[in-house]
mmCIF file of C-alpha atoms in Angstrom:
data_model
loop_
_atom_site.group_PDB
_atom_site.id
_atom_site.type_symbol
_atom_site.label_atom_id
_atom_site.label_comp_id
_atom_site.label_asym_id
_atom_site.label_seq_id
_atom_site.Cartn_x
_atom_site.Cartn_y
_atom_site.Cartn_z
ATOM 1 C CA MET O 1 131.572 -89.380 88.109
ATOM 2 C CA PRO O 2 127.802 -89.138 87.481
ATOM 3 C CA ASN O 3 125.823 -92.291 86.828
ATOM 4 C CA ASP O 4 124.807 -93.156 83.287
ATOM 5 C CA HIS O 5 121.018 -92.827 83.140
ATOM 6 C CA TYR O 6 120.672 -95.577 80.543
ATOM 7 C CA ASN O 7 122.692 -98.013 82.675
ATOM 8 C CA THR O 8 120.667 -97.014 85.727
ATOM 9 C CA LEU O 9 117.440 -98.098 84.025
ATOM 10 C CA GLY O 10 119.094 -101.011 82.200
ATOM 11 C CA VAL O 11 118.093 -99.859 78.706
ATOM 12 C CA SER O 12 120.002 -99.112 75.513
ATOM 13 C CA LYS O 13 120.548 -95.581 74.209
ATOM 14 C CA ASP O 14 118.067 -96.171 71.380
ATOM 15 C CA ALA O 15 115.351 -97.482 73.716
ATOM 16 C CA SER O 16 111.795 -96.377 72.954
ATOM 17 C CA ASP O 17 109.641 -94.341 75.357
ATOM 18 C CA ASP O 18 107.643 -97.475 76.208
ATOM 19 C CA GLU O 19 110.810 -99.482 76.977
ATOM 20 C CA ILE O 20 112.074 -96.710 79.276
ATOM 21 C CA LYS O 21 108.713 -96.483 81.037
ATOM 22 C CA LYS O 22 108.513 -100.272 81.568
ATOM 23 C CA ALA O 23 112.065 -100.406 82.913
ATOM 24 C CA TYR O 24 111.357 -97.539 85.311
ATOM 25 C CA ARG O 25 108.163 -99.092 86.652
ATOM 26 C CA LYS O 26 109.901 -102.403 87.283
ATOM 27 C CA LEU O 27 112.892 -100.874 89.103
ATOM 28 C CA ALA O 28 110.817 -98.309 91.045
ATOM 29 C CA HIS O 29 108.611 -101.095 92.335
ATOM 30 C CA LYS O 30 111.654 -103.159 93.298
ATOM 31 C CA TYR O 31 113.573 -100.445 95.161
ATOM 32 C CA HIS O 32 110.726 -98.349 96.624
ATOM 33 C CA PRO O 33 111.726 -97.214 100.150
ATOM 34 C CA ASP O 34 108.418 -98.376 101.602
ATOM 35 C CA LYS O 35 109.216 -101.979 100.722
ATOM 36 C CA LYS O 36 111.033 -104.258 103.131
ATOM 37 C CA ASP O 37 114.079 -104.603 100.860
ATOM 38 C CA GLY O 38 113.795 -101.102 99.429
ATOM 39 C CA ASP O 39 116.753 -98.839 98.765
ATOM 40 C CA GLU O 40 116.065 -95.112 99.090
ATOM 41 C CA GLU O 41 119.290 -94.001 97.386
ATOM 42 C CA LYS O 42 118.789 -96.419 94.506
ATOM 43 C CA PHE O 43 115.154 -95.285 94.211
ATOM 44 C CA LYS O 44 116.252 -91.634 93.969
ATOM 45 C CA GLU O 45 118.819 -92.587 91.329
ATOM 46 C CA ILE O 46 116.156 -94.407 89.294
ATOM 47 C CA ASN O 47 113.768 -91.456 89.581
ATOM 48 C CA SER O 48 116.480 -89.037 88.514
ATOM 49 C CA ALA O 49 117.260 -91.126 85.434
ATOM 50 C CA TYR O 50 113.603 -91.434 84.479
ATOM 51 C CA GLN O 51 112.975 -87.687 84.883
ATOM 52 C CA VAL O 52 115.599 -87.080 82.196
ATOM 53 C CA LEU O 53 114.961 -89.946 79.773
ATOM 54 C CA SER O 54 111.158 -89.614 79.838
ATOM 55 C CA ASP O 55 111.370 -85.979 78.719
ATOM 56 C CA ASN O 56 112.276 -85.722 75.019
ATOM 57 C CA GLN O 57 114.029 -82.365 75.386
ATOM 58 C CA LYS O 58 116.037 -83.341 78.464
ATOM 59 C CA ARG O 59 116.944 -86.640 76.819
ATOM 60 C CA GLN O 60 118.205 -84.816 73.725
ATOM 61 C CA GLN O 61 120.380 -82.512 75.859
ATOM 62 C CA TYR O 62 121.641 -85.473 77.889
ATOM 63 C CA ASP O 63 122.541 -87.483 74.771
ATOM 64 C CA GLN O 64 124.398 -84.528 73.288
ATOM 65 C CA TYR O 65 126.065 -82.960 76.320
ATOM 66 C CA GLY O 66 125.962 -85.578 79.053
ATOM 67 C CA GLN O 67 123.620 -83.563 81.295
ATOM 68 C CA THR O 68 120.447 -81.497 81.117
ATOM 69 C CA PHE O 69 121.703 -78.116 82.413
ATOM 70 C CA ASP O 70 119.151 -78.134 85.222
ATOM 71 C CA GLN O 71 121.932 -77.610 87.764
ATOM 72 C CA ALA O 72 125.109 -75.601 87.996
ATOM 73 C CA GLY O 73 128.238 -76.892 86.351
ATOM 74 C CA ALA O 74 129.749 -77.274 82.888
ATOM 75 C CA PRO O 75 128.262 -79.868 80.526
ATOM 76 C CA GLY O 76 129.156 -83.303 81.895
ATOM 77 C CA GLY O 77 130.341 -86.377 80.037
ATOM 78 C CA GLY O 78 132.913 -84.547 77.889
ATOM 79 C CA ALA O 79 136.450 -83.204 78.111
ATOM 80 C CA GLY O 80 135.420 -79.578 77.637
ATOM 81 C CA PHE O 81 138.273 -77.250 76.631
ATOM 82 C CA GLY O 82 140.764 -79.268 78.653
ATOM 83 C CA GLY O 83 141.352 -81.617 75.720
ATOM 84 C CA ALA O 84 142.943 -78.820 73.663
ATOM 85 C CA GLN O 85 146.682 -78.624 74.264
ATOM 86 C CA GLY O 86 147.855 -75.389 75.917
ATOM 87 C CA PHE O 87 144.303 -74.202 76.700
ATOM 88 C CA ASN O 88 142.537 -75.333 79.853
ATOM 89 C CA ALA O 89 139.740 -72.910 80.785
ATOM 90 C CA ASN O 90 138.032 -73.721 84.071
ATOM 91 C CA PHE O 91 134.230 -73.184 83.854
ATOM 92 C CA GLU O 92 133.411 -75.180 86.962
ATOM 93 C CA GLY O 93 130.347 -73.746 88.690
ATOM 94 C CA PHE O 94 129.200 -71.849 85.592
ATOM 95 C CA ASP O 95 125.581 -72.520 84.527
ATOM 96 C CA PHE O 96 125.202 -72.882 80.774
ATOM 97 C CA SER O 97 121.458 -73.563 80.932
ATOM 98 C CA SER O 98 120.349 -70.044 80.009
ATOM 99 C CA ILE O 99 122.762 -69.956 77.089
ATOM 100 C CA PHE O 100 121.523 -73.225 75.633
ATOM 101 C CA ASP O 101 117.905 -72.292 76.323
ATOM 102 C CA ASP O 102 118.422 -69.204 74.154
ATOM 103 C CA PHE O 103 119.586 -71.411 71.308
ATOM 104 C CA PHE O 104 117.174 -74.320 71.704
ATOM 105 C CA GLY O 105 114.155 -72.743 73.440
ATOM 106 C CA GLY O 106 114.658 -75.184 76.281
ATOM 107 C CA GLY O 107 112.378 -75.935 79.162
ATOM 108 C CA ARG O 108 108.648 -75.909 79.711
ATOM 109 C CA ARG O 109 106.866 -72.558 79.806
ATOM 110 C CA ARG O 110 107.607 -70.792 83.102
ATOM 111 C CA SER O 111 105.697 -67.808 84.459
ATOM 112 C CA GLN O 112 107.198 -64.907 86.366
ATOM 113 C CA SER O 113 106.068 -66.562 89.619
ATOM 114 C CA GLY O 114 108.046 -69.724 88.800
ATOM 115 C CA ALA O 115 105.032 -71.825 87.777
ATOM 116 C CA VAL O 116 105.939 -74.368 85.090
ATOM 117 C CA GLN O 117 103.425 -75.799 82.645
ATOM 118 C CA GLY O 118 103.182 -79.595 82.538
ATOM 119 C CA SER O 119 104.515 -81.577 79.598
ATOM 120 C CA ASP O 120 102.277 -82.668 76.740
ATOM 121 C CA ILE O 121 101.629 -86.372 76.186
ATOM 122 C CA LYS O 122 101.317 -88.067 72.790
ATOM 123 C CA VAL O 123 99.573 -91.401 72.253
ATOM 124 C CA ASP O 124 98.507 -93.547 69.289
ATOM 125 C CA LEU O 125 94.910 -94.744 69.024
ATOM 126 C CA THR O 126 93.800 -97.524 66.664
ATOM 127 C CA ILE O 127 90.113 -97.708 65.687
ATOM 128 C CA SER O 128 88.074 -99.697 63.172
ATOM 129 C CA PHE O 129 86.829 -98.341 59.841
ATOM 130 C CA LYS O 130 83.275 -98.443 61.192
ATOM 131 C CA GLU O 131 84.272 -96.470 64.305
ATOM 132 C CA SER O 132 85.834 -93.789 62.104
ATOM 133 C CA TYR O 133 82.475 -93.451 60.310
ATOM 134 C CA PHE O 134 80.211 -93.302 63.381
ATOM 135 C CA GLY O 135 82.662 -91.983 66.015
ATOM 136 C CA VAL O 136 83.574 -93.744 69.248
ATOM 137 C CA LYS O 137 84.706 -93.169 72.850
ATOM 138 C CA ARG O 138 87.910 -94.831 73.975
ATOM 139 C CA ASP O 139 89.631 -95.018 77.355
ATOM 140 C CA VAL O 140 93.418 -94.917 77.398
ATOM 141 C CA SER O 141 95.655 -95.677 80.380
ATOM 142 C CA LEU O 142 98.454 -93.176 80.968
ATOM 143 C CA TYR O 143 101.379 -93.327 83.362
ATOM 144 C CA LYS O 144 102.068 -89.668 84.031
ATOM 145 C CA ARG O 145 102.921 -86.997 86.573
ATOM 146 C CA THR O 146 99.835 -85.939 88.520
ATOM 147 C CA SER O 147 99.319 -83.420 91.295
ATOM 148 C CA CYS O 148 100.311 -84.842 94.679
ATOM 149 C CA GLU O 149 97.187 -85.471 96.764
ATOM 150 C CA ASN O 150 99.085 -85.277 100.044
ATOM 151 C CA CYS O 151 100.274 -81.681 99.595
ATOM 152 C CA HIS O 152 97.773 -80.646 96.879
ATOM 153 C CA GLY O 153 100.636 -79.767 94.577
ATOM 154 C CA ASN O 154 102.434 -77.145 96.695
ATOM 155 C CA GLY O 155 105.301 -79.444 97.736
ATOM 156 C CA ALA O 156 104.953 -78.827 101.502
ATOM 157 C CA GLU O 157 104.118 -81.423 104.106
ATOM 158 C CA PRO O 158 100.546 -80.690 105.283
ATOM 159 C CA GLY O 159 100.491 -78.314 108.258
ATOM 160 C CA THR O 160 103.943 -76.880 107.513
ATOM 161 C CA PRO O 161 104.610 -73.382 106.081
ATOM 162 C CA ILE O 162 106.097 -72.282 102.773
ATOM 163 C CA GLU O 163 108.902 -69.795 103.406
ATOM 164 C CA THR O 164 110.813 -67.212 101.421
ATOM 165 C CA CYS O 165 113.894 -68.795 99.885
ATOM 166 C CA SER O 166 116.981 -67.813 101.874
ATOM 167 C CA THR O 167 119.305 -68.448 98.919
ATOM 168 C CA CYS O 168 117.802 -65.824 96.591
ATOM 169 C CA ASN O 169 115.826 -63.835 99.203
ATOM 170 C CA GLY O 170 112.629 -64.386 97.233
ATOM 171 C CA ALA O 171 113.970 -63.140 93.879
ATOM 172 C CA GLY O 172 113.919 -66.554 92.229
ATOM 173 C CA LYS O 173 117.314 -65.820 90.641
ATOM 174 C CA VAL O 174 120.889 -65.625 91.829
ATOM 175 C CA THR O 175 123.886 -63.867 90.313
ATOM 176 C CA GLN O 176 127.117 -65.766 89.916
ATOM 177 C CA GLN O 177 130.516 -64.116 89.374
ATOM 178 C CA MET O 178 133.175 -66.033 87.458
ATOM 179 C CA GLN O 179 136.752 -65.381 86.461
ATOM 180 C CA THR O 180 137.981 -67.278 83.401
ATOM 181 C CA VAL O 181 140.737 -66.889 80.815
ATOM 182 C CA LEU O 182 138.116 -65.185 78.656
ATOM 183 C CA GLY O 183 137.507 -62.545 81.308
ATOM 184 C CA ALA O 184 135.040 -61.951 84.106
ATOM 185 C CA PHE O 185 131.481 -63.205 83.782
ATOM 186 C CA ALA O 186 128.404 -62.241 85.794
ATOM 187 C CA GLN O 187 125.463 -64.519 85.156
ATOM 188 C CA SER O 188 121.933 -64.357 86.477
ATOM 189 C CA LYS O 189 120.433 -67.822 86.733
ATOM 190 C CA THR O 190 117.433 -69.577 88.212
ATOM 191 C CA CYS O 191 117.879 -70.172 91.907
ATOM 192 C CA PRO O 192 118.839 -73.848 92.332
ATOM 193 C CA SER O 193 117.314 -73.951 95.799
ATOM 194 C CA CYS O 194 113.744 -72.846 95.014
ATOM 195 C CA LYS O 195 113.814 -73.509 91.226
ATOM 196 C CA GLY O 196 112.882 -69.906 90.481
ATOM 197 C CA GLU O 197 109.814 -69.701 92.704
ATOM 198 C CA GLY O 198 111.296 -67.416 95.341
ATOM 199 C CA LYS O 199 109.833 -69.590 98.061
ATOM 200 C CA LYS O 200 110.130 -73.186 99.209
ATOM 201 C CA PRO O 201 108.473 -75.472 101.745
ATOM 202 C CA LYS O 202 110.032 -75.528 105.163
ATOM 203 C CA THR O 203 109.321 -79.267 105.322
ATOM 204 C CA PRO O 204 109.118 -80.999 101.915
ATOM 205 C CA CYS O 205 106.150 -83.299 101.352
ATOM 206 C CA THR O 206 107.011 -86.876 102.320
ATOM 207 C CA THR O 207 104.994 -88.258 99.403
ATOM 208 C CA CYS O 208 106.403 -86.277 96.466
ATOM 209 C CA GLY O 209 109.666 -85.048 97.993
ATOM 210 C CA GLY O 210 108.672 -81.407 97.528
ATOM 211 C CA ASP O 211 108.056 -81.559 93.764
ATOM 212 C CA GLY O 212 104.275 -81.306 94.140
ATOM 213 C CA ARG O 213 103.771 -84.142 91.638
ATOM 214 C CA VAL O 214 103.850 -87.933 91.666
ATOM 215 C CA ASN O 215 103.773 -90.581 88.947
ATOM 216 C CA ALA O 216 100.480 -92.442 88.684
ATOM 217 C CA ASP O 217 98.327 -94.523 86.333
ATOM 218 C CA VAL O 218 95.403 -92.461 85.040
ATOM 219 C CA ASP O 219 92.556 -93.439 82.697
ATOM 220 C CA VAL O 220 91.489 -90.765 80.221
ATOM 221 C CA SER O 221 88.374 -90.954 78.015
ATOM 222 C CA ILE O 222 88.878 -89.771 74.436
ATOM 223 C CA ALA O 223 85.864 -88.848 72.285
ATOM 224 C CA VAL O 224 86.770 -89.682 68.689
ATOM 225 C CA PRO O 225 84.479 -87.634 66.392
ATOM 226 C CA LYS O 226 82.667 -89.337 63.530
ATOM 227 C CA GLY O 227 84.345 -88.872 60.185
ATOM 228 C CA ILE O 228 87.896 -88.720 61.538
ATOM 229 C CA ALA O 229 90.486 -89.758 58.972
ATOM 230 C CA ASP O 230 93.552 -91.953 59.340
ATOM 231 C CA GLY O 231 96.526 -89.999 60.692
ATOM 232 C CA GLN O 232 94.537 -87.107 62.177
ATOM 233 C CA THR O 233 95.360 -85.965 65.726
ATOM 234 C CA ILE O 234 92.884 -85.144 68.489
ATOM 235 C CA GLU O 235 93.856 -82.551 71.129
ATOM 236 C CA ILE O 236 92.502 -83.068 74.652
ATOM 237 C CA PRO O 237 93.379 -79.899 76.623
ATOM 238 C CA GLY O 238 94.601 -80.268 80.193
ATOM 239 C CA LYS O 239 95.018 -84.048 80.112
ATOM 240 C CA GLY O 240 98.806 -84.033 79.866
ATOM 241 C CA GLU O 241 101.181 -84.063 82.824
ATOM 242 C CA ALA O 242 100.508 -81.856 85.841
ATOM 243 C CA GLY O 243 102.326 -78.542 86.025
ATOM 244 C CA ARG O 244 104.691 -77.614 88.821
ATOM 245 C CA SER O 245 104.326 -74.813 91.349
ATOM 246 C CA GLY O 246 100.802 -73.919 90.226
ATOM 247 C CA GLY O 247 101.507 -74.262 86.509
ATOM 248 C CA SER O 248 98.731 -75.439 84.196
ATOM 249 C CA PRO O 249 98.738 -79.065 82.990
ATOM 250 C CA GLY O 250 99.928 -80.014 79.526
ATOM 251 C CA ASN O 251 97.704 -81.382 76.760
ATOM 252 C CA LEU O 252 97.079 -84.898 75.483
ATOM 253 C CA TYR O 253 97.469 -85.515 71.741
ATOM 254 C CA ALA O 254 96.012 -88.738 70.300
ATOM 255 C CA THR O 255 96.976 -89.661 66.736
ATOM 256 C CA VAL O 256 94.287 -91.879 65.195
ATOM 257 C CA HIS O 257 95.057 -94.911 63.027
ATOM 258 C CA VAL O 258 92.084 -96.357 61.101
ATOM 259 C CA GLN O 259 92.071 -100.030 60.191
ATOM 260 C CA LYS O 260 91.266 -101.117 56.628
ATOM 261 C CA HIS O 261 87.839 -102.527 55.712
ATOM 262 C CA LYS O 262 87.417 -105.620 53.547
ATOM 263 C CA LYS O 263 84.612 -104.229 51.382
ATOM 264 C CA LEU O 264 84.613 -100.468 51.879
ATOM 265 C CA ASP O 265 87.078 -97.655 51.281
ATOM 266 C CA ARG O 266 87.360 -93.920 51.747
ATOM 267 C CA ASP O 267 88.160 -91.199 49.219
ATOM 268 C CA GLY O 268 88.192 -87.752 50.821
ATOM 269 C CA ASP O 269 84.850 -87.534 52.617
ATOM 270 C CA ASP O 270 83.211 -90.053 50.256
ATOM 271 C CA LEU O 271 82.450 -93.617 51.298
ATOM 272 C CA VAL O 272 83.270 -96.019 48.465
ATOM 273 C CA ALA O 273 81.574 -99.398 48.010
ATOM 274 C CA LEU O 274 81.937 -102.084 45.328
ATOM 275 C CA LEU O 275 78.706 -103.678 44.071
ATOM 276 C CA PRO O 276 79.131 -106.880 42.068
ATOM 277 C CA ILE O 277 76.198 -107.726 39.754
ATOM 278 C CA SER O 278 75.578 -110.451 37.202
ATOM 279 C CA PHE O 279 75.564 -110.058 33.414
ATOM 280 C CA THR O 280 71.786 -110.478 33.278
ATOM 281 C CA GLN O 281 71.250 -107.874 36.001
ATOM 282 C CA ALA O 282 73.418 -105.447 34.049
ATOM 283 C CA ALA O 283 71.745 -106.193 30.721
ATOM 284 C CA LEU O 284 68.120 -106.302 31.844
ATOM 285 C CA GLY O 285 68.236 -103.998 34.874
ATOM 286 C CA SER O 286 67.495 -104.913 38.456
ATOM 287 C CA ALA O 287 67.173 -103.747 42.046
ATOM 288 C CA VAL O 288 70.223 -104.935 44.013
ATOM 289 C CA GLU O 289 70.687 -104.718 47.766
ATOM 290 C CA LEU O 290 73.861 -103.148 49.148
ATOM 291 C CA THR O 291 74.754 -103.599 52.828
ATOM 292 C CA TYR O 292 77.211 -101.188 54.412
ATOM 293 C CA PHE O 293 77.819 -101.201 58.163
ATOM 294 C CA ASP O 294 74.363 -101.809 59.699
ATOM 295 C CA GLU O 295 72.280 -100.379 56.861
ATOM 296 C CA THR O 296 70.881 -102.018 53.719
ATOM 297 C CA LEU O 297 70.127 -99.930 50.630
ATOM 298 C CA GLU O 298 68.400 -100.869 47.376
ATOM 299 C CA VAL O 299 70.396 -99.745 44.358
ATOM 300 C CA ALA O 300 68.514 -99.410 41.069
ATOM 301 C CA ILE O 301 70.482 -100.928 38.186
ATOM 302 C CA GLU O 302 69.353 -99.560 34.848
ATOM 303 C CA PRO O 303 69.233 -101.875 31.788
ATOM 304 C CA GLY O 304 72.547 -101.815 29.933
ATOM 305 C CA THR O 305 74.626 -100.766 32.967
ATOM 306 C CA GLN O 306 78.358 -101.129 32.285
ATOM 307 C CA SER O 307 81.047 -102.362 34.635
ATOM 308 C CA GLY O 308 82.644 -99.351 36.302
ATOM 309 C CA TYR O 309 79.461 -97.278 36.419
ATOM 310 C CA ILE O 310 79.282 -95.153 39.581
ATOM 311 C CA HIS O 311 75.987 -94.781 41.416
ATOM 312 C CA ARG O 312 76.206 -91.774 43.784
ATOM 313 C CA LEU O 313 74.040 -91.402 46.908
ATOM 314 C CA SER O 314 74.184 -87.958 48.536
ATOM 315 C CA ASP O 315 74.908 -87.412 52.242
ATOM 316 C CA LYS O 316 75.755 -91.064 52.900
ATOM 317 C CA GLY O 317 79.514 -90.584 53.240
ATOM 318 C CA PHE O 318 81.766 -89.406 56.068
ATOM 319 C CA GLN O 319 81.007 -86.248 58.031
ATOM 320 C CA ASN O 320 84.019 -83.963 57.996
ATOM 321 C CA PRO O 321 84.872 -83.180 61.673
ATOM 322 C CA SER O 322 86.119 -79.691 60.779
ATOM 323 C CA THR O 323 83.466 -78.427 58.338
ATOM 324 C CA GLY O 324 80.489 -80.648 59.172
ATOM 325 C CA ARG O 325 80.079 -81.402 55.463
ATOM 326 C CA VAL O 326 78.883 -84.950 54.679
ATOM 327 C CA GLY O 327 80.314 -86.732 51.673
ATOM 328 C CA ASP O 328 78.565 -89.132 49.297
ATOM 329 C CA LEU O 329 78.319 -92.885 49.084
ATOM 330 C CA ARG O 330 79.844 -93.897 45.759
ATOM 331 C CA VAL O 331 78.703 -97.314 44.592
ATOM 332 C CA HIS O 332 81.024 -98.718 41.908
ATOM 333 C CA VAL O 333 79.282 -101.355 39.828
ATOM 334 C CA ASN O 334 81.284 -104.414 38.776
ATOM 335 C CA VAL O 335 79.711 -106.752 36.236
ATOM 336 C CA VAL O 336 80.888 -110.257 37.118
ATOM 337 C CA THR O 337 81.474 -112.720 34.278
ATOM 338 C CA PRO O 338 80.691 -116.319 35.288
ATOM 339 C CA ARG O 339 83.692 -118.672 35.235
ATOM 340 C CA LYS O 340 81.651 -121.812 34.625
ATOM 341 C CA LEU O 341 78.427 -122.264 32.635
ATOM 342 C CA THR O 342 75.976 -125.137 32.498
ATOM 343 C CA LYS O 343 75.230 -126.757 29.184
ATOM 344 C CA LYS O 344 71.974 -124.861 28.877
ATOM 345 C CA GLU O 345 73.646 -121.556 29.776
ATOM 346 C CA LYS O 346 76.265 -122.106 27.092
ATOM 347 C CA GLU O 347 73.557 -122.720 24.524
ATOM 348 C CA LEU O 348 71.791 -119.520 25.504
ATOM 349 C CA VAL O 349 74.994 -117.480 25.351
ATOM 350 C CA LYS O 350 75.850 -118.925 21.929
ATOM 351 C CA ALA O 351 72.363 -118.075 20.723
ATOM 352 C CA LEU O 352 72.862 -114.532 21.979
ATOM 353 C CA GLN O 353 76.248 -114.392 20.264
ATOM 354 C CA LYS O 354 74.625 -115.456 17.030
ATOM 355 C CA GLU O 355 71.960 -112.812 17.456
ATOM 356 C CA GLU O 356 74.584 -110.086 18.064
ATOM 357 C CA GLY O 357 76.664 -111.028 15.080
ATOM 358 C CA GLU O 358 80.425 -110.717 15.090
ATOM 359 C CA THR O 359 81.887 -110.547 18.594
ATOM 360 C CA SER O 360 83.735 -107.333 19.499
ATOM 361 C CA VAL O 361 86.498 -107.404 22.112
ATOM 362 C CA VAL O 362 87.011 -104.239 24.129
ATOM 363 C CA LYS O 363 90.232 -103.869 26.037
ATOM 364 C CA GLU O 364 89.825 -101.828 29.201
ATOM 365 C CA LYS O 365 91.723 -101.181 32.408
ATOM 366 C CA SER O 366 90.858 -103.298 35.384
ATOM 367 C CA PHE O 367 88.085 -101.946 37.566
ATOM 368 C CA TRP O 368 90.191 -101.133 40.603
ATOM 369 C CA SER O 369 92.967 -99.472 38.554
ATOM 370 C CA LYS O 370 90.527 -96.857 37.267
ATOM 371 C CA LEU O 371 88.441 -96.670 40.446
ATOM 372 C CA PHE O 372 90.148 -93.503 41.724
ATOM 373 C CA SER O 373 91.474 -92.174 38.399
#
């Protein structure tokens, strides 16, 4: 009975990608054949489990059918048709992979020569509000499949030839005849010996085992453009996992998460700032300094300015990465009423009240509730 991949790595069935990766690294380090107490069979078992559970599509097939259909044989982990009384069709040796691939579009892109494109990698990248405005470069560490340096990705031990596959005679496919209660079946499937390449190394590479790829830690630099918004994704072509048998590498996709700022906000491509001023500055007019990021601007407050007035400065907002358009800096004025007054201040306010006559009370929405209305 085949081993349970989750038990092999010691993780639960709902384990995250990071949990699976951490478990694999720990066990692979422990059982590596090059170590004194290493266990080659256990190491192969761990690698086999990780190859399935680290690939979202293979993991989905494994969870649903008990195997990934990469090898001949009926779907494992289930009773098949044998559980139905009076009907026990034997499909042993029949490869369902092509059937399920037709339904689910399974597998990485494969060329006629057998080359398989590498898998894409997705990462999350958290940056500050300021970095989203100016742009930034970030290095991320990836644990991924890379081209084997020992064999340069061809899977053969250096100095040894690559021969025509004797199983399929170079065709890359084999035909399998089956007799079942449903009738005779003839199925053409990918050659299990050469994996569809039509050729295979005479002596597999001792470093990668003939796969042409190894797992390694790789640092990748990501250029985050200025003006990027929260939730946007950056595509870095060719920085995913290495392809197999000469296939091109996959891509790296970094989804950006922008942290909140205490005093600034974003609305579309506009940068939004709140400028608190005093009652006297609003009534008499003033020049008030506004600091945003590393720049200080002087904002002219006209006499009689009301709370909620918006002062707009062109081309001071975010630059849209797609269009190149630069938004505005919107300065929202907030007239602050003092909570405590000195005796002299009270006298002056009362004198002003007397001068104005009867006090009028205006009920308005709070500043922030109408800020983006």
